[in-house]
Coordinates of C-alpha atoms (C1' of nucleotides) in Angstrom, one line a residue:
Chain A
X1 CA 138.1 -55.7 -261.1
X2 CA 139.6 -58.6 -259.3
X3 CA 142.1 -56.5 -257.6
X4 CA 140.0 -53.7 -256.7
X5 CA 141.9 -50.6 -255.5
X6 CA 139.9 -50.0 -252.4
X7 CA 139.3 -52.1 -249.3
X8 CA 138.6 -55.6 -249.9
X9 CA 135.1 -56.5 -250.9
X10 CA 135.2 -59.3 -248.2
X11 CA 132.7 -61.9 -250.4
X12 CA 130.3 -63.6 -248.3
X13 CA 131.4 -67.4 -247.7
X14 CA 129.8 -69.7 -250.1
X15 CA 127.5 -71.1 -247.5
X16 CA 126.1 -67.8 -246.8
X17 CA 125.4 -66.8 -250.2
X18 CA 123.3 -70.3 -250.6
X19 CA 121.6 -69.3 -247.3
X20 CA 120.7 -65.8 -248.2
X21 CA 119.2 -67.2 -251.6
X22 CA 117.3 -69.9 -249.8
X23 CA 115.9 -67.3 -247.4
X24 CA 115.1 -64.9 -249.9
X25 CA 113.0 -67.8 -251.8
X26 CA 111.4 -68.3 -248.5
X27 CA 110.4 -64.7 -247.8
X28 CA 109.4 -64.0 -251.0
X29 CA 106.9 -67.0 -250.9
X30 CA 108.4 -68.6 -253.7
X31 CA 108.8 -71.4 -251.0
X32 CA 105.7 -71.4 -248.9
X33 CA 104.9 -73.3 -245.7
X34 CA 105.7 -76.9 -245.6
X35 CA 107.2 -77.1 -249.0
X36 CA 110.2 -79.1 -249.5
X37 CA 113.2 -77.2 -249.7
X38 CA 115.9 -78.5 -252.4
X39 CA 117.9 -81.5 -251.1
X40 CA 121.6 -81.2 -250.1
X41 CA 122.5 -82.9 -253.2
X42 CA 120.3 -80.7 -255.4
X43 CA 121.7 -77.5 -253.8
X44 CA 125.4 -79.0 -254.2
X45 CA 124.8 -79.4 -257.9
X46 CA 122.9 -76.1 -258.4
X47 CA 125.3 -73.7 -256.9
X48 CA 128.0 -76.3 -257.8
X49 CA 129.6 -76.7 -254.4
X50 CA 130.3 -79.6 -252.2
X51 CA 127.4 -81.4 -250.3
X52 CA 129.0 -80.9 -247.2
X53 CA 128.9 -76.8 -248.0
X54 CA 125.2 -77.3 -249.1
X55 CA 124.5 -79.0 -245.9
X56 CA 126.1 -75.9 -243.8
X57 CA 123.8 -73.9 -245.6
X58 CA 120.7 -75.8 -244.8
X59 CA 121.5 -76.4 -241.3
X60 CA 121.9 -72.5 -240.8
X61 CA 118.5 -72.1 -242.4
X62 CA 117.1 -74.7 -240.1
X63 CA 118.7 -73.1 -237.2
X64 CA 117.2 -69.7 -237.8
X65 CA 114.1 -71.5 -237.5
X66 CA 112.9 -70.9 -241.3
X67 CA 113.1 -74.7 -241.9
X68 CA 112.5 -78.0 -240.4
X69 CA 114.0 -81.0 -241.3
X70 CA 112.4 -84.5 -241.3
X71 CA 114.7 -87.3 -240.6
X72 CA 115.7 -88.8 -244.1
X73 CA 112.7 -87.2 -245.8
X74 CA 113.8 -83.7 -246.6
X75 CA 113.6 -80.3 -245.4
X76 CA 110.5 -78.1 -245.4
X77 CA 109.8 -74.4 -244.7
X78 CA 108.4 -73.5 -241.2
X79 CA 105.0 -72.4 -240.7
X80 CA 104.5 -68.9 -239.3
X81 CA 104.9 -67.9 -236.1
X82 CA 101.9 -68.0 -233.5
X83 CA 101.3 -65.3 -230.8
X84 CA 100.8 -66.3 -227.4
X85 CA 99.1 -63.9 -225.1
X86 CA 100.2 -65.0 -221.8
X87 CA 98.0 -62.4 -219.9
X88 CA 94.9 -63.9 -221.6
X89 CA 95.8 -67.3 -221.6
X90 CA 92.6 -68.3 -219.6
X91 CA 91.6 -70.1 -222.9
X92 CA 94.6 -70.3 -225.0
X93 CA 93.4 -73.1 -226.8
X94 CA 89.6 -72.6 -227.4
X95 CA 91.0 -68.9 -228.0
X96 CA 93.4 -70.1 -230.4
X97 CA 90.4 -71.9 -231.8
X98 CA 88.3 -68.8 -231.9
X99 CA 91.2 -67.0 -233.9
X100 CA 91.0 -69.8 -236.6
X101 CA 94.2 -71.4 -235.2
X102 CA 94.2 -75.3 -235.8
X103 CA 95.6 -76.8 -232.6
X104 CA 95.5 -80.6 -231.6
X105 CA 96.4 -81.8 -228.5
X106 CA 98.1 -85.4 -228.4
X107 CA 97.9 -87.0 -224.9
X108 CA 101.1 -88.7 -224.1
X109 CA 100.9 -89.6 -220.6
X110 CA 98.6 -89.0 -217.6
X111 CA 99.6 -90.1 -214.2
X112 CA 99.2 -89.6 -210.3
X113 CA 102.2 -89.3 -208.2
X114 CA 103.3 -88.0 -205.0
X115 CA 105.1 -84.8 -204.9
X116 CA 109.0 -84.8 -205.0
X117 CA 111.3 -82.5 -203.5
X118 CA 111.5 -79.8 -206.2
X119 CA 107.8 -79.8 -207.3
X120 CA 106.7 -79.4 -203.5
X121 CA 108.7 -76.6 -203.1
X122 CA 107.6 -74.9 -206.2
X123 CA 103.6 -75.6 -205.5
X124 CA 104.5 -74.9 -201.7
X125 CA 103.1 -78.2 -200.6
X126 CA 104.5 -81.0 -198.3
X127 CA 106.3 -83.4 -200.2
X128 CA 104.4 -86.4 -200.8
X129 CA 101.2 -84.5 -201.7
X130 CA 99.0 -86.3 -204.4
X131 CA 99.5 -84.8 -207.8
X132 CA 98.1 -85.3 -210.9
X133 CA 100.6 -85.0 -214.0
X134 CA 99.7 -84.6 -217.5
X135 CA 101.9 -84.6 -220.5
X136 CA 100.8 -83.2 -224.0
X137 CA 102.1 -82.7 -227.4
X138 CA 100.5 -79.4 -229.1
X139 CA 100.2 -79.6 -233.0
X140 CA 99.3 -76.7 -235.1
X141 CA 97.8 -77.9 -238.3
X142 CA 99.5 -81.1 -237.9
X143 CA 102.7 -79.7 -237.1
X144 CA 104.3 -80.2 -233.6
X145 CA 104.7 -77.0 -231.9
X146 CA 105.4 -77.6 -228.0
X147 CA 105.2 -79.9 -225.4
X148 CA 103.3 -79.4 -221.9
X149 CA 103.8 -81.0 -218.7
X150 CA 101.3 -79.7 -216.4
X151 CA 101.2 -80.9 -212.4
X152 CA 98.2 -80.1 -210.4
X153 CA 97.2 -80.5 -207.1
X154 CA 94.9 -83.6 -207.2
X155 CA 92.5 -82.7 -204.6
X156 CA 91.8 -79.7 -206.8
X157 CA 90.5 -81.5 -209.6
X158 CA 89.3 -84.8 -208.0
X159 CA 87.0 -86.9 -210.3
X160 CA 88.2 -84.8 -213.2
X161 CA 91.1 -87.0 -214.1
X162 CA 89.7 -90.4 -214.4
X163 CA 92.2 -92.9 -214.7
X164 CA 91.3 -95.3 -217.5
X165 CA 90.6 -92.6 -220.2
X166 CA 92.7 -89.8 -219.6
X167 CA 90.5 -86.9 -220.8
X168 CA 91.7 -83.8 -218.6
X169 CA 90.6 -81.3 -221.2
X170 CA 87.4 -81.2 -218.9
X171 CA 89.9 -80.0 -216.1
X172 CA 91.6 -77.5 -218.4
X173 CA 88.5 -75.8 -219.5
X174 CA 86.5 -75.9 -216.4
X175 CA 89.0 -75.5 -213.4
X176 CA 92.2 -74.0 -214.7
X177 CA 90.8 -71.7 -217.3
X178 CA 87.8 -70.6 -215.2
X179 CA 86.6 -66.8 -215.5
X180 CA 88.2 -66.0 -212.1
X181 CA 91.3 -63.6 -212.2
X182 CA 93.9 -66.0 -211.5
X183 CA 97.4 -64.8 -211.5
X184 CA 100.6 -66.8 -212.8
X185 CA 104.3 -66.5 -212.2
X186 CA 105.9 -66.8 -215.4
X187 CA 109.2 -67.7 -216.6
X188 CA 110.5 -67.7 -220.3
X189 CA 113.8 -68.8 -221.2
X190 CA 115.9 -70.1 -224.1
X191 CA 117.4 -73.7 -224.0
X192 CA 118.4 -76.7 -225.6
X193 CA 116.0 -79.2 -226.1
X194 CA 116.8 -82.8 -224.5
X195 CA 117.2 -85.5 -227.0
X196 CA 113.5 -87.1 -226.2
X197 CA 111.9 -83.7 -226.3
X198 CA 113.7 -83.1 -229.4
X199 CA 112.3 -86.5 -230.8
X200 CA 108.8 -85.4 -230.1
X201 CA 109.2 -82.2 -231.7
X202 CA 110.8 -83.5 -234.5
X203 CA 114.0 -81.8 -234.0
X204 CA 117.7 -82.4 -234.1
X205 CA 119.3 -82.7 -230.6
X206 CA 121.3 -79.4 -229.6
X207 CA 118.8 -77.3 -231.2
X208 CA 117.4 -74.6 -229.0
X209 CA 113.8 -73.9 -227.8
X210 CA 111.7 -71.6 -225.8
X211 CA 110.7 -73.1 -222.3
X212 CA 108.0 -71.4 -220.5
X213 CA 107.1 -72.1 -216.7
X214 CA 103.9 -71.1 -215.2
X215 CA 102.8 -71.3 -211.7
X216 CA 99.2 -70.7 -211.5
X217 CA 97.5 -69.4 -208.4
X218 CA 93.9 -69.0 -207.6
X219 CA 92.4 -65.9 -206.3
X220 CA 93.4 -66.6 -202.8
X221 CA 97.1 -66.7 -203.9
X222 CA 97.5 -70.3 -203.5
X223 CA 99.6 -72.1 -206.0
X224 CA 97.6 -75.1 -207.4
X225 CA 99.2 -75.8 -211.1
X226 CA 102.7 -75.8 -212.4
X227 CA 103.2 -76.2 -216.0
X228 CA 106.1 -76.7 -217.9
X229 CA 106.2 -76.0 -221.9
X230 CA 108.9 -76.4 -224.1
X231 CA 108.2 -74.6 -227.6
X232 CA 109.9 -74.9 -230.8
X233 CA 111.6 -71.4 -230.7
X234 CA 110.6 -70.4 -234.1
X235 CA 106.8 -71.2 -233.6
X236 CA 105.6 -68.6 -231.3
X237 CA 106.3 -65.3 -229.4
X238 CA 104.9 -64.7 -226.0
X239 CA 102.9 -61.5 -225.2
X240 CA 102.2 -59.9 -221.8
X241 CA 101.0 -56.6 -220.2
X242 CA 103.2 -55.8 -217.3
X243 CA 102.5 -53.6 -214.4
X244 CA 105.9 -52.3 -213.5
X245 CA 106.7 -51.9 -210.1
X246 CA 109.6 -50.9 -208.0
X247 CA 112.3 -53.5 -207.6
X248 CA 111.9 -53.3 -203.5
X249 CA 108.3 -54.0 -203.9
X250 CA 108.8 -57.0 -205.8
X251 CA 111.9 -58.4 -203.9
X252 CA 109.7 -58.1 -200.6
X253 CA 106.7 -60.0 -201.9
X254 CA 106.6 -63.8 -202.1
X255 CA 108.7 -66.0 -204.1
X256 CA 111.3 -63.5 -205.0
X257 CA 113.2 -66.1 -207.1
X258 CA 111.2 -67.2 -209.8
X259 CA 114.3 -68.9 -211.2
X260 CA 113.6 -72.3 -209.9
X261 CA 115.0 -74.4 -212.7
X262 CA 118.1 -72.4 -212.8
X263 CA 118.7 -73.9 -216.2
X264 CA 122.1 -74.5 -215.5
X265 CA 123.9 -76.4 -218.3
Chain B
X1 CA 120.8 -108.7 -233.6
X2 CA 124.0 -110.0 -235.3
X3 CA 126.0 -109.8 -232.0
X4 CA 124.0 -108.8 -229.2
X5 CA 121.0 -110.9 -228.2
X6 CA 118.8 -108.1 -227.3
X7 CA 117.7 -105.0 -229.1
X8 CA 120.4 -102.9 -230.9
X9 CA 122.1 -100.6 -228.4
X10 CA 122.2 -97.9 -230.9
X11 CA 125.4 -96.3 -230.2
X12 CA 125.6 -92.6 -229.8
X13 CA 127.3 -91.0 -232.6
X14 CA 130.9 -89.9 -231.9
X15 CA 130.0 -86.3 -232.0
X16 CA 127.5 -86.7 -229.4
X17 CA 129.8 -88.8 -227.2
X18 CA 132.1 -85.8 -227.4
X19 CA 129.6 -83.6 -226.6
X20 CA 128.1 -85.5 -223.5
X21 CA 131.8 -85.4 -222.3
X22 CA 132.4 -81.7 -222.7
X23 CA 128.9 -81.0 -221.0
X24 CA 129.7 -83.1 -218.3
X25 CA 132.9 -81.6 -217.7
X26 CA 131.3 -78.2 -217.8
X27 CA 128.5 -79.0 -215.3
X28 CA 131.0 -80.6 -212.9
X29 CA 133.0 -77.8 -212.7
X30 CA 136.1 -79.2 -214.2
X31 CA 135.9 -76.4 -216.8
X32 CA 134.5 -73.1 -215.0
X33 CA 133.3 -69.9 -216.5
X34 CA 135.4 -68.3 -219.3
X35 CA 137.7 -71.1 -219.3
X36 CA 138.9 -72.2 -222.7
X37 CA 137.6 -75.5 -224.0
X38 CA 140.1 -77.9 -225.6
X39 CA 140.6 -76.7 -229.4
X40 CA 139.2 -78.7 -232.3
X41 CA 142.6 -80.2 -233.1
X42 CA 143.2 -81.2 -229.4
X43 CA 139.9 -82.9 -229.3
X44 CA 140.3 -84.4 -232.5
X45 CA 143.6 -86.1 -231.3
X46 CA 142.4 -86.8 -227.8
X47 CA 139.2 -88.5 -228.8
X48 CA 140.9 -90.2 -232.0
X49 CA 138.4 -88.4 -234.4
X50 CA 138.6 -86.4 -237.4
X51 CA 139.1 -82.6 -236.9
X52 CA 135.5 -82.1 -238.6
X53 CA 133.8 -84.5 -236.0
X54 CA 135.6 -82.6 -233.0
X55 CA 134.3 -79.4 -234.6
X56 CA 130.5 -80.6 -234.9
X57 CA 130.8 -81.7 -231.5
X58 CA 132.1 -78.1 -230.2
X59 CA 129.4 -76.4 -232.5
X60 CA 126.7 -78.5 -230.7
X61 CA 127.9 -77.4 -227.2
X62 CA 128.2 -73.6 -228.7
X63 CA 124.5 -74.1 -230.0
X64 CA 123.4 -75.1 -226.7
X65 CA 124.8 -71.8 -225.0
X66 CA 127.2 -73.8 -223.1
X67 CA 130.0 -72.2 -224.8
X68 CA 130.7 -69.1 -226.9
X69 CA 133.8 -68.7 -229.4
X70 CA 136.1 -66.0 -229.9
X71 CA 137.1 -66.2 -233.8
X72 CA 140.5 -67.5 -234.0
X73 CA 141.0 -67.5 -230.3
X74 CA 139.3 -70.2 -229.1
X75 CA 135.9 -71.6 -227.2
X76 CA 135.2 -70.5 -223.6
X77 CA 132.7 -71.8 -221.1
X78 CA 129.8 -69.4 -221.1
X79 CA 128.7 -67.8 -217.7
X80 CA 125.6 -68.6 -215.8
X81 CA 122.3 -67.4 -216.6
X82 CA 120.9 -64.0 -215.2
X83 CA 117.1 -63.6 -214.2
X84 CA 115.3 -60.5 -215.7
X85 CA 112.1 -59.9 -213.8
X86 CA 110.4 -57.7 -216.3
X87 CA 107.8 -57.1 -213.6
X88 CA 110.1 -55.2 -211.5
X89 CA 112.1 -54.0 -214.3
X90 CA 111.8 -50.3 -213.2
X91 CA 115.4 -50.6 -212.1
X92 CA 116.9 -53.3 -213.8
X93 CA 120.2 -51.8 -214.0
X94 CA 120.6 -50.5 -210.6
X95 CA 118.4 -53.6 -209.3
X96 CA 121.2 -55.9 -210.9
X97 CA 123.6 -53.6 -209.2
X98 CA 121.8 -54.2 -205.9
X99 CA 122.1 -58.0 -206.4
X100 CA 125.7 -57.7 -207.0
X101 CA 125.6 -58.1 -210.7
X102 CA 128.2 -56.4 -212.7
X103 CA 126.5 -54.7 -215.6
X104 CA 128.3 -52.4 -217.8
X105 CA 126.7 -50.2 -220.5
X106 CA 128.4 -49.1 -223.5
X107 CA 126.7 -46.5 -225.7
X108 CA 126.9 -47.1 -229.4
X109 CA 124.6 -44.4 -230.8
X110 CA 122.3 -41.6 -229.9
X111 CA 120.2 -39.6 -232.4
X112 CA 117.1 -37.7 -232.7
X113 CA 115.1 -38.6 -235.5
X114 CA 111.6 -38.0 -236.9
X115 CA 109.2 -41.1 -236.4
X116 CA 108.8 -43.3 -239.3
X117 CA 105.9 -45.3 -240.4
X118 CA 106.2 -48.4 -238.1
X119 CA 107.4 -46.6 -235.3
X120 CA 104.7 -43.9 -235.3
X121 CA 102.3 -46.9 -235.4
X122 CA 103.8 -48.5 -232.3
X123 CA 103.9 -45.4 -230.2
X124 CA 100.4 -44.3 -231.6
X125 CA 102.0 -40.6 -232.8
X126 CA 101.9 -38.9 -236.2
X127 CA 104.8 -39.9 -238.5
X128 CA 107.4 -37.3 -238.1
X129 CA 107.2 -36.9 -234.4
X130 CA 110.3 -36.0 -232.8
X131 CA 112.2 -39.0 -231.3
X132 CA 115.4 -39.9 -229.4
X133 CA 117.0 -43.2 -230.5
X134 CA 119.7 -44.9 -228.2
X135 CA 121.4 -48.2 -228.8
X136 CA 123.4 -49.5 -226.1
X137 CA 125.4 -52.7 -225.7
X138 CA 125.3 -54.5 -222.1
X139 CA 127.9 -56.4 -220.8
X140 CA 128.0 -58.6 -217.8
X141 CA 131.5 -58.9 -216.2
X142 CA 132.6 -57.7 -219.4
X143 CA 131.0 -60.3 -221.4
X144 CA 128.5 -59.0 -224.1
X145 CA 124.9 -60.1 -222.8
X146 CA 122.3 -57.9 -224.9
X147 CA 121.7 -55.1 -227.1
X148 CA 119.1 -52.5 -226.7
X149 CA 117.6 -50.1 -229.1
X150 CA 115.4 -47.7 -227.1
X151 CA 113.1 -45.4 -228.8
X152 CA 111.6 -42.4 -226.8
X153 CA 109.1 -39.4 -227.6
X154 CA 111.6 -36.4 -227.4
X155 CA 109.2 -34.2 -225.7
X156 CA 109.1 -36.5 -222.8
X157 CA 112.8 -36.1 -222.2
X158 CA 113.6 -32.7 -223.6
X159 CA 117.0 -31.6 -222.0
X160 CA 117.5 -35.0 -220.6
X161 CA 119.6 -36.2 -224.0
X162 CA 122.0 -33.6 -224.7
X163 CA 123.6 -33.9 -227.9
X164 CA 127.2 -33.6 -227.3
X165 CA 127.7 -36.4 -224.5
X166 CA 125.4 -38.5 -224.9
X167 CA 124.5 -39.3 -221.2
X168 CA 120.9 -40.9 -221.2
X169 CA 121.2 -42.5 -218.1
X170 CA 120.1 -39.7 -216.2
X171 CA 116.8 -40.1 -218.4
X172 CA 116.8 -44.0 -217.7
X173 CA 117.0 -43.5 -213.9
X174 CA 114.6 -40.3 -213.6
X175 CA 112.0 -40.7 -216.0
X176 CA 111.6 -44.2 -217.5
X177 CA 112.0 -45.8 -214.1
X178 CA 110.1 -43.4 -212.0
X179 CA 108.1 -45.0 -209.2
X180 CA 105.0 -44.7 -211.0
X181 CA 103.1 -47.7 -211.4
X182 CA 103.9 -47.7 -215.4
X183 CA 102.4 -50.6 -217.6
X184 CA 104.3 -52.1 -220.4
X185 CA 103.3 -54.3 -223.6
X186 CA 105.8 -57.1 -223.7
X187 CA 106.8 -59.6 -226.5
X188 CA 109.3 -62.0 -226.2
X189 CA 110.3 -64.2 -228.9
X190 CA 113.3 -66.3 -230.3
X191 CA 114.9 -65.5 -233.6
X192 CA 118.0 -65.6 -235.3
X193 CA 120.7 -62.8 -234.9
X194 CA 121.3 -60.3 -237.7
X195 CA 125.0 -60.4 -238.9
X196 CA 125.7 -57.0 -237.4
X197 CA 123.9 -58.0 -234.2
X198 CA 126.0 -61.3 -234.0
X199 CA 129.1 -59.3 -234.3
X200 CA 128.4 -57.1 -231.5
X201 CA 127.4 -59.8 -229.2
X202 CA 130.2 -62.0 -230.4
X203 CA 128.2 -64.6 -231.9
X204 CA 128.6 -66.5 -235.3
X205 CA 125.6 -65.3 -237.8
X206 CA 122.6 -67.5 -238.0
X207 CA 122.6 -68.5 -234.0
X208 CA 119.3 -67.6 -232.2
X209 CA 118.7 -65.3 -229.5
X210 CA 115.7 -63.9 -227.4
X211 CA 114.2 -60.7 -228.6
X212 CA 112.3 -58.7 -226.0
X213 CA 110.1 -55.9 -227.1
X214 CA 108.6 -53.2 -224.6
X215 CA 106.1 -50.6 -225.2
X216 CA 106.2 -48.8 -222.0
X217 CA 103.1 -46.7 -220.8
X218 CA 102.9 -43.7 -218.4
X219 CA 100.1 -43.9 -215.7
X220 CA 97.6 -42.3 -218.1
X221 CA 98.0 -45.3 -220.5
X222 CA 99.9 -43.2 -223.1
X223 CA 103.1 -45.0 -224.7
X224 CA 106.2 -42.9 -224.5
X225 CA 108.9 -45.4 -225.1
X226 CA 109.6 -48.6 -227.0
X227 CA 112.4 -50.7 -226.5
X228 CA 113.8 -53.5 -228.5
X229 CA 116.4 -55.9 -226.9
X230 CA 118.2 -58.9 -228.4
X231 CA 119.6 -61.0 -225.6
X232 CA 122.2 -64.0 -226.3
X233 CA 119.8 -66.5 -225.4
X234 CA 121.8 -68.4 -222.7
X235 CA 122.5 -65.4 -220.6
X236 CA 119.2 -64.7 -219.3
X237 CA 115.6 -66.1 -218.6
X238 CA 112.7 -63.5 -218.4
X239 CA 110.3 -63.8 -215.3
X240 CA 106.9 -62.1 -214.6
X241 CA 103.7 -62.3 -212.7
X242 CA 100.6 -62.1 -214.9
X243 CA 97.4 -61.5 -214.4
X244 CA 95.2 -63.8 -216.1
X245 CA 92.1 -62.5 -217.8
X246 CA 89.3 -64.1 -220.2
X247 CA 90.4 -64.1 -223.7
X248 CA 87.3 -61.7 -224.8
X249 CA 88.4 -59.0 -222.1
X250 CA 91.9 -58.9 -223.8
X251 CA 90.9 -59.1 -227.4
X252 CA 88.3 -56.3 -226.8
X253 CA 90.8 -54.2 -224.9
X254 CA 93.2 -51.8 -226.8
X255 CA 95.9 -53.2 -229.0
X256 CA 94.6 -56.6 -229.1
X257 CA 97.8 -57.5 -231.6
X258 CA 101.0 -57.1 -229.6
X259 CA 102.7 -59.1 -232.6
X260 CA 103.9 -55.8 -234.3
X261 CA 107.3 -57.3 -235.4
X262 CA 105.3 -60.4 -236.5
X263 CA 108.9 -61.5 -237.1
X264 CA 108.2 -63.1 -240.5
X265 CA 111.2 -65.2 -241.5
Chain C
dC1 C1' 94.3 -106.3 -257.2
dT2 C1' 97.3 -106.6 -253.4
dC3 C1' 101.6 -107.5 -251.3
dC4 C1' 106.4 -107.4 -251.2
dC5 C1' 110.9 -106.6 -252.7
dA6 C1' 114.3 -103.7 -255.0
dA7 C1' 115.9 -99.4 -256.4
dG8 C1' 116.6 -94.6 -255.8
dT9 C1' 115.7 -91.0 -252.8
dT10 C1' 116.8 -88.4 -248.7
dG11 C1' 119.3 -86.8 -244.5
dG12 C1' 123.2 -88.5 -241.0
dT13 C1' 127.4 -89.7 -239.8
dA14 C1' 132.5 -89.7 -240.3
dT15 C1' 137.1 -89.4 -242.5
dA16 C1' 141.2 -86.9 -244.5
dT17 C1' 142.6 -83.0 -246.6
dA18 C1' 143.7 -78.1 -248.0
dC19 C1' 144.1 -73.2 -247.6
dC20 C1' 143.0 -68.8 -245.3
dA21 C1' 143.2 -65.2 -241.6
dG22 C1' 143.5 -63.5 -237.1
dA23 C1' 145.8 -63.9 -232.4
dT24 C1' 149.8 -65.2 -230.0
dA25 C1' 154.3 -66.4 -228.6
dT26 C1' 159.0 -66.7 -229.8
dC27 C1' 163.2 -65.4 -231.1
dC28 C1' 166.5 -62.9 -233.3
dA29 C1' 168.7 -58.3 -234.8
dC30 C1' 169.4 -53.9 -233.5
Chain D
dG1 C1' 165.2 -53.5 -223.9
dT2 C1' 162.7 -52.7 -228.2
dG3 C1' 160.9 -53.7 -232.7
dG4 C1' 159.7 -56.3 -236.1
dA5 C1' 159.8 -60.8 -238.7
dT6 C1' 158.4 -65.4 -238.3
dA7 C1' 156.5 -70.0 -236.7
dT8 C1' 152.8 -71.5 -234.4
dC9 C1' 148.5 -71.6 -232.4
dT10 C1' 143.2 -70.9 -232.9
dG11 C1' 138.8 -71.3 -235.7
dG12 C1' 136.5 -70.6 -240.6
dT13 C1' 135.9 -72.3 -245.1
dA14 C1' 135.5 -75.7 -248.5
dT15 C1' 136.2 -80.0 -251.2
dA16 C1' 135.9 -85.4 -252.1
dT17 C1' 134.6 -89.5 -250.6
dA18 C1' 132.2 -93.1 -248.2
dC19 C1' 128.9 -96.0 -246.0
dC20 C1' 124.6 -96.1 -243.1
dA21 C1' 119.7 -95.8 -242.3
dA22 C1' 115.1 -94.5 -243.2
dC23 C1' 111.8 -93.2 -246.4
dT24 C1' 109.8 -93.4 -251.1
dT25 C1' 108.3 -95.1 -255.3
dG26 C1' 107.8 -98.5 -258.7
dG27 C1' 107.5 -103.0 -260.7
dG28 C1' 107.0 -107.5 -260.5
dA29 C1' 105.1 -111.9 -258.4
dG30 C1' 101.3 -113.5 -256.5

DNA sequence: CTCCCAAGTTGGTATATACCAGATATCCAC
DNA sequence: GTGGATATCTGGTATATACCAACTTGGGAG
């Protein structure tokens, strides 16, 4: 019934049909984690569409996080999502290991630096205070997952961050993730990846990810560590247990504006 | 190094140059909130590129959340980000009002229904338990921001949800957001919008947003409300104060797996 | 056997073109 | 002035084509 009597059937655009086909093949398990998706040219031929249309479909699947692309190598099925429980992050790394999650850390940079304006404000220390900064890339089963820049007060981990072979995991385990009941101010937002972040995470520019900021305080309430993570958005979800308070009680508390990195465009 | 003596300058692709131009015009305030961006054809002419290239640039700006498009009307500069403090969400709506944030609620649906399998499991009640479900669209300054589906135990708000004129705001204010110290299990993730969600939020299919789930418990620890919100990702950030515990203490606690909606692809 | 080059693959960029459908403005007839 | 047809905006979809650069593979020279 090409000329149907009732409403227009509103046929799905070609590229959306292809998207749905690919999605169903992924969720059904026909295509499993890290398996290559058909190439743009293969899809174009299979579905009898132009390569640009095939490309649009593949980019949509990619934008959804169901697939990732390796430049000039192909597109592959994304691995499953990980749960990041921020309330028990005392031991995210070893905790992940205990759950059978294979998480590798690649150190990208370790350096000492004096506090600049914005980080001094965040940590509530004078400008110029000595800091250690570590940048790490986390991989899950070899797959880039998130990027972390951690800034700590130098006097809190003196000796734990030797300059020559940067091995701050000892600090991670001993100090930051001590069994004491720390608190953390957390901010989570979605934002576009900067080009160099996208490169490290194996994504195209202008894709979005999830940024998580944590301002960690010791039991006395003093902030001593600020970390900023940028995640591939499809790779995790963040869970927490919150104590819900009256709005007034919070706004009367310290640091009412957790939105430092206002993430203006 | 055919012409240049040093490394290749690696010129930015045309569409990225256009993206950067548009971004700078937005951040500089040359283009302010809700102002129209140049049309695809205008950019094509201005930058002397094809319309498809102009389109790619505009879509990239859109994917970053710096702009939004209205079908066949044009693309416009996105408004600024909002901060959602989940720890003081006792009064998110009126709290927002107090901060001068203009937030409107549009009721889409209110209904009574028996608990299905998955929601019964989440709320830890028998299947078939009477529930009330509300779906609302929140706008900020007239701009669609997030979509909420809230499910509550019917016996917790009997009489507060009259069938004829659905006016559950009274419930929102009186019961759910009472001054008592509730707790909530929260999950935040980035995911692609379903087509109907995208339509309501004024986005194209296959764009990503942020989903927030809240399982709200009364002071006795009994869950009585489950809400799921889907946000335009660029419209908010989520902040909280977390008490960091040992991984063991959490995994020994109740509901160790907050990842119900595992969000499989 | 190893090493290197060439061929073929992949995605990335870019152009030119075409048609559709919704939204808007304009202008003319009434 | 009002109403309605029309022209012209907009983005949405789709095709065909072209070239580039990175990667993989295979084969041949040493």
